[in-house]
Coordinates of C-alpha atoms in Angstrom, one line a residue:
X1 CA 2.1 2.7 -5.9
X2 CA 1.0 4.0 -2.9
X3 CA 4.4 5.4 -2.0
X4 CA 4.8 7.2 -5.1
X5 CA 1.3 8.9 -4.9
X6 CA 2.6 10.4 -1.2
X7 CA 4.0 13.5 -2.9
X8 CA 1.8 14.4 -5.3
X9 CA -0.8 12.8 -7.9
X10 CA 0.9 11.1 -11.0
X11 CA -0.4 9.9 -14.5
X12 CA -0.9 6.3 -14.9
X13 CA 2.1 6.5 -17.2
X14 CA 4.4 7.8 -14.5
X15 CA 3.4 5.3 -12.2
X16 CA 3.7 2.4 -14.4
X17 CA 7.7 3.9 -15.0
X18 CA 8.5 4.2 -11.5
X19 CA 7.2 0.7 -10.1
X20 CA 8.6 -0.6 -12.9
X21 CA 5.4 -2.5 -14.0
X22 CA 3.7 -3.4 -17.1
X23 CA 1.1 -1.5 -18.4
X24 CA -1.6 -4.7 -17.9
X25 CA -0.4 -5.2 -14.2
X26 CA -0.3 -1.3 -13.3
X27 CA -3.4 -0.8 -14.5
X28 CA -5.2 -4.0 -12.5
X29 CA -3.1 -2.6 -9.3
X30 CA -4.5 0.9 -9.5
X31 CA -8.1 -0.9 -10.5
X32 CA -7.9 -2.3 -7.2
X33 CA -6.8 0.8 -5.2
X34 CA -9.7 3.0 -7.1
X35 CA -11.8 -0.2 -5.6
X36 CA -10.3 0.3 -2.3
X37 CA -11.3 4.3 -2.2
X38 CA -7.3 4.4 -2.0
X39 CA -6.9 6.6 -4.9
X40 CA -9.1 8.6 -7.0
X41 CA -8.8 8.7 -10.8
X42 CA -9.3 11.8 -12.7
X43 CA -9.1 12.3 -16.3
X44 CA -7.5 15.2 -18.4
X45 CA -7.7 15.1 -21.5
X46 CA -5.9 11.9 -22.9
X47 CA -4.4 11.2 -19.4
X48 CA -5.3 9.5 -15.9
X49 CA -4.3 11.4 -13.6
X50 CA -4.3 9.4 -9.9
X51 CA -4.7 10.7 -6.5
X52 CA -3.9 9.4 -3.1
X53 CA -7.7 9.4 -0.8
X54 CA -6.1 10.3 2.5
X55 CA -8.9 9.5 4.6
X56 CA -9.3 6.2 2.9
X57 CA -6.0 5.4 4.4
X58 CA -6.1 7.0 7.7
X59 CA -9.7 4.4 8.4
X60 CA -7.3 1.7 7.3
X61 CA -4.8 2.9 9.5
X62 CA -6.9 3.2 12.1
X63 CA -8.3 -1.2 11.7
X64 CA -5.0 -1.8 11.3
X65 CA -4.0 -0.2 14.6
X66 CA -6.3 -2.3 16.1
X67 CA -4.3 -5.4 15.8
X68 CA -0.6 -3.6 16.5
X69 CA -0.7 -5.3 20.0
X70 CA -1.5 -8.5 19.3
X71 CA 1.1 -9.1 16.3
X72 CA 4.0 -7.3 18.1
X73 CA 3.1 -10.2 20.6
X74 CA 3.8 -12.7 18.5
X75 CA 6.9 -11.1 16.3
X76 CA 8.0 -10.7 19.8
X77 CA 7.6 -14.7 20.7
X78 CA 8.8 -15.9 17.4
X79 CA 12.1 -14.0 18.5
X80 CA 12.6 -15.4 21.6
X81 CA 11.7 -18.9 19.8
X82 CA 14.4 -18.1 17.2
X83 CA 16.8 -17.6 19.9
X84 CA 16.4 -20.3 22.0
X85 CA 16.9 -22.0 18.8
X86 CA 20.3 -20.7 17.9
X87 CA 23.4 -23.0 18.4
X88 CA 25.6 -21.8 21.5

């Protein structure tokens, strides 16, 4: 949902169309980014209108970044394992 949030804020609605969710499971996923500080909710009128929290996702980006060495490290030896592996 995240993705579709990138170029501009969407109604629950919307979202729920384009990630092709039910209405139940879109509304527990955005539950849990509104949790996050992901995505803000706003309502008008009979709608929820949902926005994408930048900064939210820049500090995640940021942890995340953290860790980038370590797991190309490992992608990186689970390749070399994969080919050794490979019949000749």
């Amino acid at each position: 949902m995240l993705d579709e949030l990138r170029n501009g804020s969407r109604t629950a609605g919307e979202l729920t169309s384009l990630v092709d969710l039910s209405r139940p499971a879109a509304s527990e996923h955005l539950a849990v980014l509104r949790g996050a500080g992901l995505v803000r909710e706003e309502r008008q009128g009979r709608n929820r209108v949902y926005h994408l929290q930048p900064a939210a996702l820049a500090e995640i980006g940021g942890w995340v970044k953290n860790f980038e060495h370590y797991w190309n490290q490992r992608l990186d030896a689970l390749a070399d394992l994969l080919n050794e592996e490979k019949p000749s």
